[in-house]
């Protein structure tokens, strides 16, 4: 590979030729630069010309190859989930699950399986921002000894639709509008709400999408779900239904909407950077994998259909059994080769795992293989290193564009008797160890003609939307009402918001009133429900705030300081933060740092104007009287404190920093502390009780 070299210009005088030459020669310990054909390149600075001022020559194969390759560097981005970030790691199983599955990766306690996990937003393009209100993809590729298993899920356990045939409509409506190509990465626009309000089956998912689940603080702090009901199958062929859950070790945490908006301005790559830097620092993100396992009898006892992806099974009804953990401990070496080219496919399963008849899942089984051909360009995409199984694989599929394998011999068909002639006959099927499909209950589930219909219980669109809303804290409910208000306020089609609110009346009358009030319309009449909703027992597990971990582990604490600040105080703060597993981010008006009270210079991690407080989880303001006076004139400093207060974060301060807090409108509460242990204790919390003081929610 070519080294990175500093270029200097070797300029001549008057009529002399100008030549660009690298500062170092080609033999500085690096390998030779070659073309793709292996021809050594003598000059990577100048194209071949006919005379110094003459035209470039078509003959210049070095130039042509370089530009040709560059012109084709991009591949089509994913039609959905285009914006994503990924990492390598491992999955470790806690105990043998042989009683319910024969899948090899679940047999031996402590066994580790390599994984590659990609997180994504759904609606935005590959270059869009990280923190819009959106569902997050959570896709895990397990490289098992029996082949690749892809668990391609989201951070929300339900989906917008019940049947794959509606997916193109959903995605067309939510992406940029067809004529104007905006908005990018957001659902707050006409076509999405026009479509969603006409599709009552979206209601449960909309509740989640309008909740804080859709604005996570970090990929490391969100749950993941397989969504569909899958099957596990044991060695005796017995099937157990299963729903998959990922539980973040750091607990769940979300941003506030105002914070998410400001993050888009402060750092487009907030989640990507967070994942990459955490792994680079050795603070490896970790999740536990849990399952809800159940049988047909249990499924039949539920008032909803387990084949319907718009429904959950509350954890209080069926607890989640934790079966292993996933640790992401290595960043990709190359974003394109790995993160961009990884091709997940829900149809990739291993013996011991199987599908159900969920009509959404069934559609996905087709879609993902198909999409890879258009994205990666060839049916041989499985040979790209990130997609190739780590176990041996062999069959009689041959040729195709970009074929990398060089199969030997004549055996490209089966059956063959080439072995009789002493030739290599190729691989054979194996009824004992090969994948077999669970036969299901054909006389029960598949009885009936060919019909375009859905099962009866799929018609209940509101019971679980209500369950979700009523399981949230009052503050979270206010966030949901405010999000509906915000999104519907962006809708220009006047007939659409009343229709949406008419649906919400089936969920919760109070919610509907708050949203109607929020957008300033009279309460519309209630839309007729296809099936009357039932009241389900609230599920506290659905609340983020009710389940947050109050810890600074994995969080960042910003320390604002300036000339004259007390170095000892800063030093002890940094030590206290690090001791609890947090990350101290030093922020000062100049990135070069400030001169502390003792005359020493302390370099900053971030410049104040470029490191607003939304990029950290809590702030400590360590200022001298003169330092504070100087910062009172800086809007970035005032805003820093004001936003930390508005985003319900802990604010620790030195006594002399008080004028800055006053100017920023900070009012005392238990999140406003002196520095030291009190602050370290508060820094792991968000102070939701403060919210009514800083904004009016719907
Ligand atoms: Fe996807 N989805 N999807 N999806 N999906 C894709 O595959 C599709 C659905 C999900 O990080 C595409 O490789 C259909 C549910 C994730 O690379 C495409 C339907 C869930 C990712 C596709 C769904 C997901 C995708 C686009 C309705 C949660 C990103 C590029 C039947 C369980 C994976 C690609 C990554 C990506 C189709 C519904 C999750 C077009 C047809 C439900 C996490 O194949």
CSV table of N, CA and C and ligand atoms in Angstrom, one decimal, residues 78-81 118 120 137-139 152-154 159 161 164 167 225-228 342 344 360 363-364 367-368 371-372 375, ligand 1:
chain,number,residue,atom,x,y,z
A,78,UNK,N,-28.1,1.4,1.0
A,78,UNK,CA,-29.3,0.6,1.4
A,78,UNK,C,-30.6,1.4,1.2
A,79,UNK,N,-31.6,0.8,0.7
A,79,UNK,CA,-32.9,1.5,0.4
A,79,UNK,C,-33.5,1.9,1.8
A,80,UNK,N,-33.3,1.1,2.8
A,80,UNK,CA,-33.6,1.6,4.2
A,80,UNK,C,-32.4,1.3,5.0
A,81,UNK,N,-32.3,1.8,6.2
A,81,UNK,CA,-31.1,1.6,7.1
A,81,UNK,C,-29.8,2.0,6.4
A,118,UNK,N,-24.4,-4.3,13.4
A,118,UNK,CA,-24.5,-3.0,12.8
A,118,UNK,C,-25.8,-2.3,13.3
A,120,UNK,N,-28.3,1.2,13.0
A,120,UNK,CA,-28.6,2.1,11.9
A,120,UNK,C,-29.9,2.9,12.2
A,137,UNK,N,-32.0,0.3,13.7
A,137,UNK,CA,-31.7,-1.1,13.3
A,137,UNK,C,-30.7,-1.7,14.3
A,138,UNK,N,-30.8,-3.0,14.6
A,138,UNK,CA,-29.9,-3.7,15.5
A,138,UNK,C,-29.7,-5.1,14.9
A,139,UNK,N,-28.7,-5.2,14.0
A,139,UNK,CA,-28.5,-6.4,13.2
A,139,UNK,C,-27.2,-7.1,13.7
A,152,UNK,N,-31.7,-10.0,12.5
A,152,UNK,CA,-31.8,-8.6,12.0
A,152,UNK,C,-33.0,-7.9,12.6
A,153,UNK,N,-32.7,-7.2,13.7
A,153,UNK,CA,-33.8,-6.6,14.5
A,153,UNK,C,-33.7,-5.1,14.6
A,154,UNK,N,-34.5,-4.6,15.4
A,154,UNK,CA,-34.6,-3.1,15.7
A,154,UNK,C,-34.5,-2.9,17.2
A,159,UNK,N,-43.5,-3.6,14.9
A,159,UNK,CA,-43.2,-2.9,13.6
A,159,UNK,C,-44.5,-2.2,13.2
A,161,UNK,N,-46.2,-2.4,10.4
A,161,UNK,CA,-47.1,-3.1,9.5
A,161,UNK,C,-47.1,-4.6,9.9
A,164,UNK,N,-45.8,-8.0,4.7
A,164,UNK,CA,-44.7,-7.4,3.9
A,164,UNK,C,-45.2,-6.6,2.7
A,167,UNK,N,-44.8,-2.9,2.9
A,167,UNK,CA,-43.5,-2.3,3.2
A,167,UNK,C,-43.1,-1.2,2.3
A,225,UNK,N,-34.4,-6.0,19.6
A,225,UNK,CA,-35.4,-7.1,19.6
A,225,UNK,C,-35.4,-7.8,18.2
A,226,UNK,N,-35.7,-9.0,18.2
A,226,UNK,CA,-35.8,-9.8,17.0
A,226,UNK,C,-37.2,-9.5,16.4
A,227,UNK,N,-38.1,-9.0,17.2
A,227,UNK,CA,-39.5,-8.6,16.8
A,227,UNK,C,-40.4,-9.8,16.5
A,228,UNK,N,-40.1,-10.5,15.4
A,228,UNK,CA,-41.0,-11.6,15.1
A,228,UNK,C,-40.9,-12.7,16.1
A,342,UNK,N,-21.5,-5.3,4.5
A,342,UNK,CA,-22.1,-6.4,5.2
A,342,UNK,C,-23.5,-6.6,4.7
A,344,UNK,N,-26.8,-8.4,5.7
A,344,UNK,CA,-27.6,-9.2,6.6
A,344,UNK,C,-28.8,-9.8,5.9
A,360,UNK,N,-45.0,-10.8,7.9
A,360,UNK,CA,-43.9,-9.8,7.7
A,360,UNK,C,-42.6,-10.5,7.6
A,363,UNK,N,-42.1,-12.2,4.2
A,363,UNK,CA,-41.7,-11.2,3.1
A,363,UNK,C,-40.2,-10.9,3.2
A,364,UNK,N,-39.7,-10.7,4.4
A,364,UNK,CA,-38.3,-10.3,4.6
A,364,UNK,C,-37.4,-11.4,4.1
A,367,UNK,N,-36.8,-10.5,0.7
A,367,UNK,CA,-36.3,-9.2,0.3
A,367,UNK,C,-34.8,-9.0,0.5
A,368,UNK,N,-34.2,-9.5,1.5
A,368,UNK,CA,-32.8,-9.2,1.9
A,368,UNK,C,-31.8,-9.8,0.9
A,371,UNK,N,-32.1,-7.7,-2.3
A,371,UNK,CA,-31.5,-6.4,-2.2
A,371,UNK,C,-30.0,-6.4,-2.3
A,372,UNK,N,-29.4,-7.5,-1.8
A,372,UNK,CA,-27.9,-7.5,-1.9
A,372,UNK,C,-27.4,-7.6,-3.3
A,375,UNK,N,-27.4,-4.1,-4.5
A,375,UNK,CA,-26.5,-3.2,-3.7
A,375,UNK,C,-25.0,-3.6,-4.0
B,1,LIG,FE1,-35.7,-4.5,6.8
B,1,LIG,N1,-34.7,-4.3,5.1
B,1,LIG,N2,-37.3,-4.9,5.8
B,1,LIG,N3,-36.7,-4.6,8.6
B,1,LIG,N4,-34.0,-4.1,7.9
B,1,LIG,C1,-33.4,-4.0,5.0
B,1,LIG,O1,-31.9,-5.0,3.5
B,1,LIG,C2,-37.4,-5.2,4.5
B,1,LIG,C3,-38.0,-5.0,8.7
B,1,LIG,C4,-33.9,-4.2,9.2
B,1,LIG,O2,-27.6,-3.1,9.1
B,1,LIG,C5,-32.9,-4.1,3.5
B,1,LIG,O3,-29.6,-5.1,3.4
B,1,LIG,C6,-38.8,-5.6,4.2
B,1,LIG,C7,-38.3,-5.3,10.1
B,1,LIG,C8,-32.5,-3.8,9.6
B,1,LIG,O4,-27.5,-3.8,7.0
B,1,LIG,C9,-34.1,-4.6,2.8
B,1,LIG,C10,-39.5,-5.5,5.3
B,1,LIG,C11,-37.2,-5.1,10.8
B,1,LIG,C12,-31.9,-3.5,8.4
B,1,LIG,C13,-35.2,-4.6,3.9
B,1,LIG,C14,-38.6,-5.1,6.4
B,1,LIG,C15,-36.2,-4.7,9.8
B,1,LIG,C16,-32.8,-3.8,7.3
B,1,LIG,C17,-32.3,-2.8,3.0
B,1,LIG,C18,-41.0,-5.8,5.5
B,1,LIG,C19,-36.9,-5.3,12.2
B,1,LIG,C20,-30.5,-3.1,8.2
B,1,LIG,C21,-30.8,-3.1,2.9
B,1,LIG,C22,-41.3,-7.2,5.3
B,1,LIG,C23,-37.1,-6.7,12.7
B,1,LIG,C24,-29.5,-4.2,8.2
B,1,LIG,C25,-30.6,-4.5,3.3
B,1,LIG,C26,-28.1,-3.7,8.1
B,1,LIG,C27,-32.5,-3.6,6.0
B,1,LIG,C28,-36.4,-5.1,3.6
B,1,LIG,C29,-39.0,-5.0,7.7
B,1,LIG,C30,-34.8,-4.5,10.2
B,1,LIG,C31,-34.6,-3.7,1.6
B,1,LIG,C32,-39.3,-6.0,2.8
B,1,LIG,C33,-39.7,-5.8,10.6
B,1,LIG,C34,-31.9,-3.7,11.0
B,1,LIG,O5,-33.9,-5.8,2.3
